[in-house]
């Protein structure tokens, strides 16, 4: 959530669906053992998101197809909305 706004325009919000990617067991273990709040887990570890590409909605399917064909594990994890103020991220 800290890095994504750096590449976004002001007055936008990235809305991410936390059920759209698989969180590896190590992150659950770290959170439990360290008693780490969810927001801190996202901030510190990204919880399995290695890279985010922001593409036009009508290019999403083709982009995912190309990335998966190249051996990546790509999926749509959210969308961008208009928002008043600086760029931000919401994770639901």
JSON list of C-alpha atoms in Angstrom, two decimals:
[
{"chain": "A", "resi": 1, "resn": "UNK", "atom": "CA", "xyz": [0.00, 0.00, 0.00]},
{"chain": "A", "resi": 2, "resn": "UNK", "atom": "CA", "xyz": [2.92, 2.41, 0.42]},
{"chain": "A", "resi": 3, "resn": "UNK", "atom": "CA", "xyz": [4.47, 1.90, -2.98]},
{"chain": "A", "resi": 4, "resn": "UNK", "atom": "CA", "xyz": [1.42, 1.87, -5.23]},
{"chain": "A", "resi": 5, "resn": "UNK", "atom": "CA", "xyz": [0.39, 5.53, -4.69]},
{"chain": "A", "resi": 6, "resn": "UNK", "atom": "CA", "xyz": [3.84, 6.60, -5.87]},
{"chain": "A", "resi": 7, "resn": "UNK", "atom": "CA", "xyz": [2.89, 5.71, -9.45]},
{"chain": "A", "resi": 8, "resn": "UNK", "atom": "CA", "xyz": [-0.72, 6.90, -9.27]},
{"chain": "A", "resi": 9, "resn": "UNK", "atom": "CA", "xyz": [-2.17, 10.27, -10.10]},
{"chain": "A", "resi": 10, "resn": "UNK", "atom": "CA", "xyz": [-3.61, 12.50, -7.41]},
{"chain": "A", "resi": 11, "resn": "UNK", "atom": "CA", "xyz": [-7.34, 12.11, -6.91]},
{"chain": "A", "resi": 12, "resn": "UNK", "atom": "CA", "xyz": [-7.22, 8.34, -7.45]},
{"chain": "A", "resi": 13, "resn": "UNK", "atom": "CA", "xyz": [-7.67, 5.35, -5.17]},
{"chain": "A", "resi": 14, "resn": "UNK", "atom": "CA", "xyz": [-6.53, 1.79, -5.86]},
{"chain": "A", "resi": 15, "resn": "UNK", "atom": "CA", "xyz": [-9.20, -0.52, -4.47]},
{"chain": "A", "resi": 16, "resn": "UNK", "atom": "CA", "xyz": [-7.71, -3.97, -3.89]},
{"chain": "A", "resi": 17, "resn": "UNK", "atom": "CA", "xyz": [-9.63, -7.19, -3.20]},
{"chain": "A", "resi": 18, "resn": "UNK", "atom": "CA", "xyz": [-7.62, -9.16, -0.63]},
{"chain": "A", "resi": 19, "resn": "UNK", "atom": "CA", "xyz": [-9.42, -12.38, -1.65]},
{"chain": "A", "resi": 20, "resn": "UNK", "atom": "CA", "xyz": [-8.07, -12.13, -5.20]},
{"chain": "A", "resi": 21, "resn": "UNK", "atom": "CA", "xyz": [-4.60, -13.49, -4.38]},
{"chain": "A", "resi": 22, "resn": "UNK", "atom": "CA", "xyz": [-3.36, -16.40, -2.31]},
{"chain": "A", "resi": 23, "resn": "UNK", "atom": "CA", "xyz": [-1.49, -15.46, 0.84]},
{"chain": "A", "resi": 24, "resn": "UNK", "atom": "CA", "xyz": [1.28, -17.99, 1.45]},
{"chain": "A", "resi": 25, "resn": "UNK", "atom": "CA", "xyz": [1.23, -19.84, 4.81]},
{"chain": "A", "resi": 26, "resn": "UNK", "atom": "CA", "xyz": [4.46, -18.16, 5.93]},
{"chain": "A", "resi": 27, "resn": "UNK", "atom": "CA", "xyz": [2.65, -14.81, 6.12]},
{"chain": "A", "resi": 28, "resn": "UNK", "atom": "CA", "xyz": [-0.10, -16.27, 8.31]},
{"chain": "A", "resi": 29, "resn": "UNK", "atom": "CA", "xyz": [2.56, -17.79, 10.56]},
{"chain": "A", "resi": 30, "resn": "UNK", "atom": "CA", "xyz": [4.50, -14.51, 10.79]},
{"chain": "A", "resi": 31, "resn": "UNK", "atom": "CA", "xyz": [1.33, -12.60, 11.64]},
{"chain": "A", "resi": 32, "resn": "UNK", "atom": "CA", "xyz": [0.31, -15.07, 14.32]},
{"chain": "A", "resi": 33, "resn": "UNK", "atom": "CA", "xyz": [3.74, -15.50, 15.90]},
{"chain": "A", "resi": 34, "resn": "UNK", "atom": "CA", "xyz": [4.53, -11.79, 15.88]},
{"chain": "A", "resi": 35, "resn": "UNK", "atom": "CA", "xyz": [0.99, -10.65, 16.71]},
{"chain": "A", "resi": 36, "resn": "UNK", "atom": "CA", "xyz": [1.19, -8.30, 13.74]},
{"chain": "A", "resi": 37, "resn": "UNK", "atom": "CA", "xyz": [-1.83, -6.22, 12.71]},
{"chain": "A", "resi": 38, "resn": "UNK", "atom": "CA", "xyz": [-3.14, -6.82, 9.18]},
{"chain": "A", "resi": 39, "resn": "UNK", "atom": "CA", "xyz": [-2.33, -3.30, 7.99]},
{"chain": "A", "resi": 40, "resn": "UNK", "atom": "CA", "xyz": [1.27, -3.76, 9.13]},
{"chain": "A", "resi": 41, "resn": "UNK", "atom": "CA", "xyz": [1.48, -7.11, 7.32]},
{"chain": "A", "resi": 42, "resn": "UNK", "atom": "CA", "xyz": [0.45, -5.43, 4.05]},
{"chain": "A", "resi": 43, "resn": "UNK", "atom": "CA", "xyz": [2.82, -2.53, 4.63]},
{"chain": "A", "resi": 44, "resn": "UNK", "atom": "CA", "xyz": [5.83, -4.64, 5.52]},
{"chain": "A", "resi": 45, "resn": "UNK", "atom": "CA", "xyz": [5.44, -7.87, 3.55]},
{"chain": "A", "resi": 46, "resn": "UNK", "atom": "CA", "xyz": [2.91, -7.12, 0.76]},
{"chain": "A", "resi": 47, "resn": "UNK", "atom": "CA", "xyz": [1.55, -10.58, 1.65]},
{"chain": "A", "resi": 48, "resn": "UNK", "atom": "CA", "xyz": [2.36, -12.26, -1.62]},
{"chain": "A", "resi": 49, "resn": "UNK", "atom": "CA", "xyz": [1.99, -9.45, -4.13]},
{"chain": "A", "resi": 50, "resn": "UNK", "atom": "CA", "xyz": [5.31, -9.27, -5.92]},
{"chain": "A", "resi": 51, "resn": "UNK", "atom": "CA", "xyz": [4.49, -6.77, -8.66]},
{"chain": "A", "resi": 52, "resn": "UNK", "atom": "CA", "xyz": [1.53, -4.62, -9.64]},
{"chain": "A", "resi": 53, "resn": "UNK", "atom": "CA", "xyz": [0.82, -3.51, -13.18]},
{"chain": "A", "resi": 54, "resn": "UNK", "atom": "CA", "xyz": [-1.84, -0.86, -13.73]},
{"chain": "A", "resi": 55, "resn": "UNK", "atom": "CA", "xyz": [-3.41, -1.24, -17.17]},
{"chain": "A", "resi": 56, "resn": "UNK", "atom": "CA", "xyz": [-6.60, 0.01, -18.78]},
{"chain": "A", "resi": 57, "resn": "UNK", "atom": "CA", "xyz": [-9.56, -2.19, -17.85]},
{"chain": "A", "resi": 58, "resn": "UNK", "atom": "CA", "xyz": [-10.09, -3.19, -21.48]},
{"chain": "A", "resi": 59, "resn": "UNK", "atom": "CA", "xyz": [-6.45, -4.41, -21.63]},
{"chain": "A", "resi": 60, "resn": "UNK", "atom": "CA", "xyz": [-6.58, -6.48, -18.42]},
{"chain": "A", "resi": 61, "resn": "UNK", "atom": "CA", "xyz": [-7.58, -9.84, -19.92]},
{"chain": "A", "resi": 62, "resn": "UNK", "atom": "CA", "xyz": [-4.97, -9.70, -22.68]},
{"chain": "A", "resi": 63, "resn": "UNK", "atom": "CA", "xyz": [-2.27, -8.57, -20.23]},
{"chain": "A", "resi": 64, "resn": "UNK", "atom": "CA", "xyz": [-3.06, -11.46, -17.89]},
{"chain": "A", "resi": 65, "resn": "UNK", "atom": "CA", "xyz": [-3.10, -13.90, -20.80]},
{"chain": "A", "resi": 66, "resn": "UNK", "atom": "CA", "xyz": [0.34, -12.74, -21.97]},
{"chain": "A", "resi": 67, "resn": "UNK", "atom": "CA", "xyz": [1.85, -12.80, -18.48]},
{"chain": "A", "resi": 68, "resn": "UNK", "atom": "CA", "xyz": [0.48, -16.24, -17.67]},
{"chain": "A", "resi": 69, "resn": "UNK", "atom": "CA", "xyz": [1.75, -17.56, -21.03]},
{"chain": "A", "resi": 70, "resn": "UNK", "atom": "CA", "xyz": [5.19, -16.25, -20.04]},
{"chain": "A", "resi": 71, "resn": "UNK", "atom": "CA", "xyz": [5.09, -18.31, -16.84]},
{"chain": "A", "resi": 72, "resn": "UNK", "atom": "CA", "xyz": [3.86, -15.66, -14.41]},
{"chain": "A", "resi": 73, "resn": "UNK", "atom": "CA", "xyz": [0.88, -16.08, -12.08]},
{"chain": "A", "resi": 74, "resn": "UNK", "atom": "CA", "xyz": [-1.09, -12.96, -12.99]},
{"chain": "A", "resi": 75, "resn": "UNK", "atom": "CA", "xyz": [-4.60, -11.92, -12.00]},
{"chain": "A", "resi": 76, "resn": "UNK", "atom": "CA", "xyz": [-6.75, -8.84, -11.49]},
{"chain": "A", "resi": 77, "resn": "UNK", "atom": "CA", "xyz": [-6.46, -7.76, -7.86]},
{"chain": "A", "resi": 78, "resn": "UNK", "atom": "CA", "xyz": [-8.41, -4.51, -7.96]},
{"chain": "A", "resi": 79, "resn": "UNK", "atom": "CA", "xyz": [-9.25, -1.35, -9.83]},
{"chain": "A", "resi": 80, "resn": "UNK", "atom": "CA", "xyz": [-8.65, 2.40, -9.75]},
{"chain": "A", "resi": 81, "resn": "UNK", "atom": "CA", "xyz": [-11.38, 4.84, -8.73]},
{"chain": "A", "resi": 82, "resn": "UNK", "atom": "CA", "xyz": [-11.63, 8.62, -8.58]},
{"chain": "A", "resi": 83, "resn": "UNK", "atom": "CA", "xyz": [-10.91, 9.98, -5.13]},
{"chain": "A", "resi": 84, "resn": "UNK", "atom": "CA", "xyz": [-10.55, 13.46, -3.62]},
{"chain": "A", "resi": 85, "resn": "UNK", "atom": "CA", "xyz": [-7.05, 14.08, -2.36]},
{"chain": "A", "resi": 86, "resn": "UNK", "atom": "CA", "xyz": [-3.70, 12.39, -2.75]},
{"chain": "A", "resi": 87, "resn": "UNK", "atom": "CA", "xyz": [-3.42, 8.94, -4.33]},
{"chain": "A", "resi": 88, "resn": "UNK", "atom": "CA", "xyz": [-4.29, 6.20, -1.86]},
{"chain": "A", "resi": 89, "resn": "UNK", "atom": "CA", "xyz": [-4.93, 2.46, -1.52]},
{"chain": "A", "resi": 90, "resn": "UNK", "atom": "CA", "xyz": [-7.85, 0.65, 0.09]},
{"chain": "A", "resi": 91, "resn": "UNK", "atom": "CA", "xyz": [-7.67, -3.08, 0.75]},
{"chain": "A", "resi": 92, "resn": "UNK", "atom": "CA", "xyz": [-10.91, -4.94, 1.31]}
]
